[in-house]
mmCIF file of C-alpha atoms and ligand atoms in Angstrom:
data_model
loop_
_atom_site.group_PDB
_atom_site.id
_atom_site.type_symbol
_atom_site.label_atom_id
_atom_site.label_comp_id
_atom_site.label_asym_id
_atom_site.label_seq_id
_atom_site.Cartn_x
_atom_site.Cartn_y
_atom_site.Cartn_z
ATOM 1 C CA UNK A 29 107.803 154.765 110.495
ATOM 2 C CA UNK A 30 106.751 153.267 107.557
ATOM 3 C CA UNK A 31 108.754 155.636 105.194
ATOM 4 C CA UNK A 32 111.739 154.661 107.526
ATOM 5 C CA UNK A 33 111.331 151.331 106.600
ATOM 6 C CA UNK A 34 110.730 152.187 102.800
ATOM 7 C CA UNK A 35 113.880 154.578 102.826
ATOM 8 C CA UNK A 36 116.207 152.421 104.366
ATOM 9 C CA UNK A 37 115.212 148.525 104.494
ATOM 10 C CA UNK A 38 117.079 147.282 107.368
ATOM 11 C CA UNK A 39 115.918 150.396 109.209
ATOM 12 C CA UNK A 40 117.032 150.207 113.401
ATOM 13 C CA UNK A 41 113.745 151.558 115.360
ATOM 14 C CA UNK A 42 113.362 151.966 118.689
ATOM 15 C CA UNK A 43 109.859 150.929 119.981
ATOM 16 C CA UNK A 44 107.362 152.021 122.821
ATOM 17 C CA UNK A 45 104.113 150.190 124.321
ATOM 18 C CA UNK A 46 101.509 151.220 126.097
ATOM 19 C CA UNK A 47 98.096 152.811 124.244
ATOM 20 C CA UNK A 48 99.047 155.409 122.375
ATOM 21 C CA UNK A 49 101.372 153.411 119.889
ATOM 22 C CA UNK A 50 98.332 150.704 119.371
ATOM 23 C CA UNK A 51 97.143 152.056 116.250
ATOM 24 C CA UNK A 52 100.786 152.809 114.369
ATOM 25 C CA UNK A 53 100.759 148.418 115.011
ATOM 26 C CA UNK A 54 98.128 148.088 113.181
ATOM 27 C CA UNK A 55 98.929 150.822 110.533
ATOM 28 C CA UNK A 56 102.703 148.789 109.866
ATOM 29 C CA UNK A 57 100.925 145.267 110.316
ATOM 30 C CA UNK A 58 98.302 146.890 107.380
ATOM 31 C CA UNK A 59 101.146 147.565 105.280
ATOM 32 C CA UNK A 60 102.732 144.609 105.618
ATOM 33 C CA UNK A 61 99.603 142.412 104.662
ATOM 34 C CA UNK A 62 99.523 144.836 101.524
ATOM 35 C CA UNK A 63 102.938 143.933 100.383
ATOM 36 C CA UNK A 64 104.097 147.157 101.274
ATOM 37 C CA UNK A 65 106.585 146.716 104.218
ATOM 38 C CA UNK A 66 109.094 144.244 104.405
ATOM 39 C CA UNK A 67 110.258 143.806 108.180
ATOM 40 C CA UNK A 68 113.135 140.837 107.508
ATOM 41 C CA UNK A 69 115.809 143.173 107.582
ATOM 42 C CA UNK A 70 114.239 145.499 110.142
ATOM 43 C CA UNK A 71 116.097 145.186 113.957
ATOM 44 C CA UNK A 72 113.864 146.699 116.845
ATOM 45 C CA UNK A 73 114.670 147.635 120.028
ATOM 46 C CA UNK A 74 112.110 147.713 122.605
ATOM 47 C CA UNK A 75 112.260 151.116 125.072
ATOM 48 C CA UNK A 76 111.424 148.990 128.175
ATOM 49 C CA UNK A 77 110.507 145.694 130.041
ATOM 50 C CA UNK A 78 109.489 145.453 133.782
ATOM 51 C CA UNK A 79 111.615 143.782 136.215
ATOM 52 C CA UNK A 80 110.441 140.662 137.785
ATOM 53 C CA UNK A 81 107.445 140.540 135.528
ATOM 54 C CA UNK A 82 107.176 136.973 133.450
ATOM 55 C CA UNK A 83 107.670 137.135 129.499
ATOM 56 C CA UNK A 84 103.921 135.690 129.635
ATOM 57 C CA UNK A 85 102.368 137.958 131.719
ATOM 58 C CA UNK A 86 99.519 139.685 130.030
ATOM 59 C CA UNK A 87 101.183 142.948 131.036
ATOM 60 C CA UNK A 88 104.570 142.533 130.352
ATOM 61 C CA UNK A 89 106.006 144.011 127.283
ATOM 62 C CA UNK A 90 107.122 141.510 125.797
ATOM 63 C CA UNK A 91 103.798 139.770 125.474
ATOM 64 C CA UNK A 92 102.757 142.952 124.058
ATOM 65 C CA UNK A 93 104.988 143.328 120.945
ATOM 66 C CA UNK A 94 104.675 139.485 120.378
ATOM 67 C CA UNK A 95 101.329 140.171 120.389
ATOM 68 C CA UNK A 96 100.884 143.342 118.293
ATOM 69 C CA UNK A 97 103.863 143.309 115.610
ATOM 70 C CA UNK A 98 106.115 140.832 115.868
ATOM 71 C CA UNK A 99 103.735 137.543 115.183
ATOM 72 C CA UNK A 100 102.380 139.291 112.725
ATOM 73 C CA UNK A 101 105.035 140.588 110.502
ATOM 74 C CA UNK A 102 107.697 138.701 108.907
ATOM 75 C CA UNK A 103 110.182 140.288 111.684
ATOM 76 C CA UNK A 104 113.448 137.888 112.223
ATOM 77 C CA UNK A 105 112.772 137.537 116.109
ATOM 78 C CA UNK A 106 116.520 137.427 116.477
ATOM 79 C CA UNK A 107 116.636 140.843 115.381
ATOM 80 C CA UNK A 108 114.078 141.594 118.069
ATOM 81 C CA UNK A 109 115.701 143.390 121.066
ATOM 82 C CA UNK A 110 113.386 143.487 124.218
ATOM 83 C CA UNK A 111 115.456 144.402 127.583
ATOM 84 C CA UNK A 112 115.084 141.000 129.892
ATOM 85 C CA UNK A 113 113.258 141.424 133.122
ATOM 86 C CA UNK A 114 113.882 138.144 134.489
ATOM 87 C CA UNK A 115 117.927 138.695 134.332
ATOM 88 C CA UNK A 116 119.990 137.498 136.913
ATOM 89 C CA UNK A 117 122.512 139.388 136.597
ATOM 90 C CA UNK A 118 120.994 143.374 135.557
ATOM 91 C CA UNK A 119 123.814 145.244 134.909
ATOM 92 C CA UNK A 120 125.208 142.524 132.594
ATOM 93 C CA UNK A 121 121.697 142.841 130.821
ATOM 94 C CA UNK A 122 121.841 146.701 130.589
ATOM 95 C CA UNK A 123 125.418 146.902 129.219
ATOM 96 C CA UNK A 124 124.643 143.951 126.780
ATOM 97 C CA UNK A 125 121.333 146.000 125.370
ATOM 98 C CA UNK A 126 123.679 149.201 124.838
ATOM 99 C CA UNK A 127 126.419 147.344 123.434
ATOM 100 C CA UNK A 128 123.980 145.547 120.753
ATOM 101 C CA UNK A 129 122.350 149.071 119.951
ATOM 102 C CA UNK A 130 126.080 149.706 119.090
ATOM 103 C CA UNK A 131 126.632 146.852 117.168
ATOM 104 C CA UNK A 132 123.887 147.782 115.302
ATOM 105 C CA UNK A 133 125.059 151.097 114.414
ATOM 106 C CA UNK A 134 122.880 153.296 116.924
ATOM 107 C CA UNK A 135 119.103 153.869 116.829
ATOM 108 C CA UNK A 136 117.182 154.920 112.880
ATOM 109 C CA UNK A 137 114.137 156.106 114.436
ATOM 110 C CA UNK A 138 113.406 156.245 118.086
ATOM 111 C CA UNK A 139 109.294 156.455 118.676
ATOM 112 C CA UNK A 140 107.958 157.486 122.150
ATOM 113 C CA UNK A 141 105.192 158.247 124.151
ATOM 114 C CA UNK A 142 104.851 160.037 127.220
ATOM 115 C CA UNK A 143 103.729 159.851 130.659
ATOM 116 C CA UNK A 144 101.537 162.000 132.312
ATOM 117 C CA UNK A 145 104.595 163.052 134.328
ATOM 118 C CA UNK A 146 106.629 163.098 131.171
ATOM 119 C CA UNK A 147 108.029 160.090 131.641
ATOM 120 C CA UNK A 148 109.260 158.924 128.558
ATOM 121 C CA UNK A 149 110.582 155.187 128.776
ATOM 122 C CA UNK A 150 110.621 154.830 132.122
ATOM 123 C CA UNK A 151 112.593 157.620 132.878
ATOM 124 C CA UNK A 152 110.742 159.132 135.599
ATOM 125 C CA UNK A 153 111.169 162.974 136.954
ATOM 126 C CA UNK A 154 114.637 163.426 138.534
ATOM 127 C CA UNK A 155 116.427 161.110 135.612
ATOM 128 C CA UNK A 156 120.045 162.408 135.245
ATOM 129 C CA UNK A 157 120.312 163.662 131.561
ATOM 130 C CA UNK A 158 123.402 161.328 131.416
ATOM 131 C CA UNK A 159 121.649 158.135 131.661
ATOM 132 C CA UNK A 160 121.873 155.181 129.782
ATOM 133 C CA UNK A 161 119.988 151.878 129.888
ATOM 134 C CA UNK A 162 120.094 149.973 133.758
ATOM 135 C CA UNK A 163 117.282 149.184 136.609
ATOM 136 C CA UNK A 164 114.833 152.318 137.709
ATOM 137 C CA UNK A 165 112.211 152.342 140.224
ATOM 138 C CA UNK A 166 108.822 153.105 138.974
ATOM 139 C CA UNK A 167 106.737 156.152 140.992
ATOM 140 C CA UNK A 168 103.615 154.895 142.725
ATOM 141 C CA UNK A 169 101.289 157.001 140.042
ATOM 142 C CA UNK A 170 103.095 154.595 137.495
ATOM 143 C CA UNK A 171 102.509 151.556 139.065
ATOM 144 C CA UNK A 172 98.532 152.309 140.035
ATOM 145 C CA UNK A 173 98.151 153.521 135.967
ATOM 146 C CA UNK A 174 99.334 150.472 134.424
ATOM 147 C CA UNK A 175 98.623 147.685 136.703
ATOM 148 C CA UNK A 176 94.814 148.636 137.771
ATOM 149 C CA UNK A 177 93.471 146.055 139.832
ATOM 150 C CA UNK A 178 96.451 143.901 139.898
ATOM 151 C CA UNK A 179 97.917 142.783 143.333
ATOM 152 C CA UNK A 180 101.225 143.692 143.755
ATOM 153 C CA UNK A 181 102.890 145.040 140.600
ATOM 154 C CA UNK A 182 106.191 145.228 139.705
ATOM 155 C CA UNK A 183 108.374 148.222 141.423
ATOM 156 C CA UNK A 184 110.968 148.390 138.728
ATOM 157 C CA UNK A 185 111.701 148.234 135.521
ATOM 158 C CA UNK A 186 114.457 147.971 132.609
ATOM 159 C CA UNK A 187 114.610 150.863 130.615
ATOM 160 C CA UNK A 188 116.751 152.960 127.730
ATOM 161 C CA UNK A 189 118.142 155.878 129.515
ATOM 162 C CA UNK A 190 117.678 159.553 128.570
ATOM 163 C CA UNK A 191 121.012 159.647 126.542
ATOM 164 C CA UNK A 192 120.106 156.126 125.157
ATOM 165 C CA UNK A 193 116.816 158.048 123.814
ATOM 166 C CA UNK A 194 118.894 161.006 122.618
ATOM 167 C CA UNK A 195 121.555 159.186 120.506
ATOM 168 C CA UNK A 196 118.739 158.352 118.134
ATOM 169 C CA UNK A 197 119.127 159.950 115.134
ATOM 170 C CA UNK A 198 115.513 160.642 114.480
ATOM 171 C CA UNK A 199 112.720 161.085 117.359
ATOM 172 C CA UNK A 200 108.878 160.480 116.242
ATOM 173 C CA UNK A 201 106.979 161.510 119.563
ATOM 174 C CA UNK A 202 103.615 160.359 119.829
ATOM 175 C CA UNK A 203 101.144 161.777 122.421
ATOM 176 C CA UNK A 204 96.901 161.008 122.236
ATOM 177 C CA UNK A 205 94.256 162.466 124.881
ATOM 178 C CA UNK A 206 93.188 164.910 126.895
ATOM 179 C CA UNK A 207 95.399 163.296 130.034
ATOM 180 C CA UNK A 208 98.091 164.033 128.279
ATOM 181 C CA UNK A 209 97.829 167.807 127.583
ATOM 182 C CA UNK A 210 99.598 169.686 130.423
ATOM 183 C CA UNK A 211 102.247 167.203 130.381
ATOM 184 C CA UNK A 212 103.066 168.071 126.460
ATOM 185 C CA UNK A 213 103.004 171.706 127.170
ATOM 186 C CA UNK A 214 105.932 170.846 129.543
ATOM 187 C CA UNK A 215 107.791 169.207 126.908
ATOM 188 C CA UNK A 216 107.464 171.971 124.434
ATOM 189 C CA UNK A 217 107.283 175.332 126.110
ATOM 190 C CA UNK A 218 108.693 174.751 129.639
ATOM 191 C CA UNK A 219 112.076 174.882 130.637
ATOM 192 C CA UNK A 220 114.377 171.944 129.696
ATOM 193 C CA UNK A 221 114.634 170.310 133.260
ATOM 194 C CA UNK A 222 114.917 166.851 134.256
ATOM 195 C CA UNK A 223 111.719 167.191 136.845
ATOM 196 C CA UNK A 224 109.882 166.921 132.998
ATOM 197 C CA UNK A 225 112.388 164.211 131.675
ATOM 198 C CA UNK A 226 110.507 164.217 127.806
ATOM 199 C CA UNK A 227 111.564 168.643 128.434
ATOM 200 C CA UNK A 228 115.263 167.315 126.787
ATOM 201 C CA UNK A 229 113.272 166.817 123.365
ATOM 202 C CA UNK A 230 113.671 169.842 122.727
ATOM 203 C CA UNK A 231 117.113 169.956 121.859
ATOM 204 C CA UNK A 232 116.530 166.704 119.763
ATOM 205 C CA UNK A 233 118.101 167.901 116.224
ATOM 206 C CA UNK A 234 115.204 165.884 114.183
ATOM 207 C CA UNK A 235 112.139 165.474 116.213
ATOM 208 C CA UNK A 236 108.630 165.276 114.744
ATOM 209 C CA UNK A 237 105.557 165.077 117.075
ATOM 210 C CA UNK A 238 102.363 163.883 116.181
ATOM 211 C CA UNK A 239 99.292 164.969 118.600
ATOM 212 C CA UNK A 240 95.716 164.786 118.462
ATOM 213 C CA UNK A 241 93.300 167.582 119.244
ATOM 214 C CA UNK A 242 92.815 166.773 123.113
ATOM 215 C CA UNK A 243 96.678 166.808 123.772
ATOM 216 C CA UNK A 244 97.081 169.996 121.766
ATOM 217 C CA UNK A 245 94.828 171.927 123.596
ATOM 218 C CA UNK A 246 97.255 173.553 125.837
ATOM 219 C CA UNK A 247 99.464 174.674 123.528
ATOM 220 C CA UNK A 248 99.906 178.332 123.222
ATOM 221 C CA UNK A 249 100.581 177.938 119.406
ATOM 222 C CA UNK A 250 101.391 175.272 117.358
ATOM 223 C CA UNK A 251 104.916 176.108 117.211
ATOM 224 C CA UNK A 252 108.012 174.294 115.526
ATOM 225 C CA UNK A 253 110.764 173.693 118.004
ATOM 226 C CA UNK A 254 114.033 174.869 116.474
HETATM 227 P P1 PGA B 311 100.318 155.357 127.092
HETATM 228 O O1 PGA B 311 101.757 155.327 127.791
HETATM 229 O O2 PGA B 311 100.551 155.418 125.616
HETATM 230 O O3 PGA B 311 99.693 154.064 127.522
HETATM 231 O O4 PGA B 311 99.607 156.559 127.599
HETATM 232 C C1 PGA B 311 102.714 156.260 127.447
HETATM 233 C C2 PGA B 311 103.809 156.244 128.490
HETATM 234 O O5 PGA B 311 103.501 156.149 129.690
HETATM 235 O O6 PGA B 311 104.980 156.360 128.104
#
């Protein structure tokens, strides 16, 4: 990420939440305090927002870029693209994210995490490969992972389709923990099939993966995917 940003200053990234990307925050936010990154010209787009959820909800996603980059960096937040939850009118919303990816010339570097389902966004198993950005409902294992103890959480979401993901040019997949081990054997050695949505990454022309220990540990070899 950061070398995207070096390499070409008004880098487009695509952006995930959730835990796993916590620590590349802090890494960029580091860099920035050094005098290393300059995020002015950056433009981010965020992978996903729940539907329904308020911007200030502690667990919407919006909250948590605010929270982890984007108050802390000298982003311009007009250049930061978060799909709205609280639309009216969805489809407008959808079609108005993809059109501004266009505008901006398409996607520099896409990062993602996965699911334990390999998910990836919230593209859950079953996504047609075809899929761009609109309204999907979330599984019930999704819902009880993120929203622990919370009444009533949201049942769907915004999210980047499949193809959205694809049309990056550049994929950095990130993937921490045990949890998180058969589902990255999936992606790398099992058939390409849309029951394992994050499977398609495999015919991603420049995708680089970064795992710890825990989620390597199924892997019949560290192998490069060609
Ligand atoms: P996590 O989420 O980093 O919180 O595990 C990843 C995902 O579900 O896409």
């Amino acid at each position: 990420m950061t070398r995207q940003i070096i390499k070409k200053a008004d880098s487009v990234l695509g952006l995930p939440t959730g835990d796993t990307p916590i620590g590349m925050y802090e890494r960029l936010v580091g860099f920035y305090g050094q005098g290393i990154l300059d995020f002015s010209p950056v433009t981010t787009f965020n992978l996903d927002e729940y539907y329904g959820l308020p911007i200030e909800h502690q667990k919407s996603f919006h909250r948590y870029m605010g929270k982890r980059l984007f108050s802390k960096v000298n982003i311009q937040r007009d250049n930061t693209y978060v799909p709205n939850g609280m639309t009216d009118s969805v489809k407008e919303e959808c079609n108005q994210y993809e059109a501004e990816i266009k505008a901006h010339g398409g996607i520099d570097l896409m990062v993602l995490g996965i699911g334990v389902n390999g998910h990836i966004g919230f593209n859950e198993p079953g996504t047609p490969w075809d899929s761009c950005t609109r309204l999907v409902k979330l599984t019930e294992e999704t819902r009880k992972r993120e929203f622990v103890g919370l009444k009533d959480p949201p049942k769907k979401a915004i999210t980047m389709g499949i193809k959205t993901i694809m049309r990056a040019r550049k994929i950095l997949l990130l993937v921490s923990g045990e949890e998180k081990a058969e589902a990255i054997k999936k992606t790398l050695e099992g058939p390409i099939t849309n029951q394992v949505p994050s499977s398609i990454l495999q015919l991603h022309p420049n995708l680089q993966i970064v795992l710890d220990e825990a989620s390597a540990k199924s892997l019949s070899e560290l192998s490069e995917v060609s």
